[in-house]
Amino acid sequence: ARLCWLGGRVGGSRAVGLVPLADHNPAGLGRSGLPAAATLLAWGVGGVRGPAKSTRRVELVVIKDFPSLGFRGEEVSVRPGYARNYLIPQKMAVYATPDNRAKFLLEKSEEERVVQEKERRVFKLERRLEKTMLKIGERATPDGTLYGSVTAKTINAALKRSARR
């Protein structure tokens, strides 16, 4: 059997060794243009076309809440094709660059500030309502059962009357 010394980089990995040339393929070339045995050797060290596709990932920052992916501002790792062909064109995510990360941290802190302000206003309103006594006159039977109902509209009107006093 004829042997061929194979050395150098194949598929981004170092592949070295003596490999047999096939008798039925005198040139010993495989489909990749490399010696047929080189392809076999490369399979053991990462493949002719680089690392396996399943290991390639890209980091993204989610723009819109997406239940199967993540929520706004989260960093996720996805396959490049999914990011390039779906998430980025649909404006659901952007690449996790330092600028995009800083932008979302700033937006997150702004949103937290707005939520805190809203909670503070609700707390003040709650304390005011605790001190408020409303009197709503509706028709009732002698034992106290109402003929009609007290709706949110009725309560709102009574609150507005009490606020004017």
PDB file of C-alpha atoms in Angstrom, residues 2 21-30 34-36:
ATOM      1  CA  ARG A   2       1.214   3.476  -0.816  1.00  0.00           C
ATOM      2  CA  LEU A  21      -3.726   6.207  -0.558  1.00  0.00           C
ATOM      3  CA  ALA A  22      -6.607   4.210  -1.985  1.00  0.00           C
ATOM      4  CA  ASP A  23      -5.758   1.890  -4.911  1.00  0.00           C
ATOM      5  CA  HIS A  24      -9.028   2.697  -6.713  1.00  0.00           C
ATOM      6  CA  ASN A  25      -8.262   6.459  -6.491  1.00  0.00           C
ATOM      7  CA  PRO A  26      -4.701   6.866  -7.772  1.00  0.00           C
ATOM      8  CA  ALA A  27      -4.589  10.559  -7.004  1.00  0.00           C
ATOM      9  CA  GLY A  28      -5.982   9.852  -3.531  1.00  0.00           C
ATOM     10  CA  LEU A  29      -8.227  12.904  -3.631  1.00  0.00           C
ATOM     11  CA  GLY A  30     -11.572  13.022  -1.888  1.00  0.00           C
ATOM     12  CA  LEU A  34      -7.932  16.983  -0.049  1.00  0.00           C
ATOM     13  CA  PRO A  35      -6.451  13.504   0.055  1.00  0.00           C
ATOM     14  CA  ALA A  36      -9.283  11.098   0.923  1.00  0.00           C
TER      15      ALA A  36
END
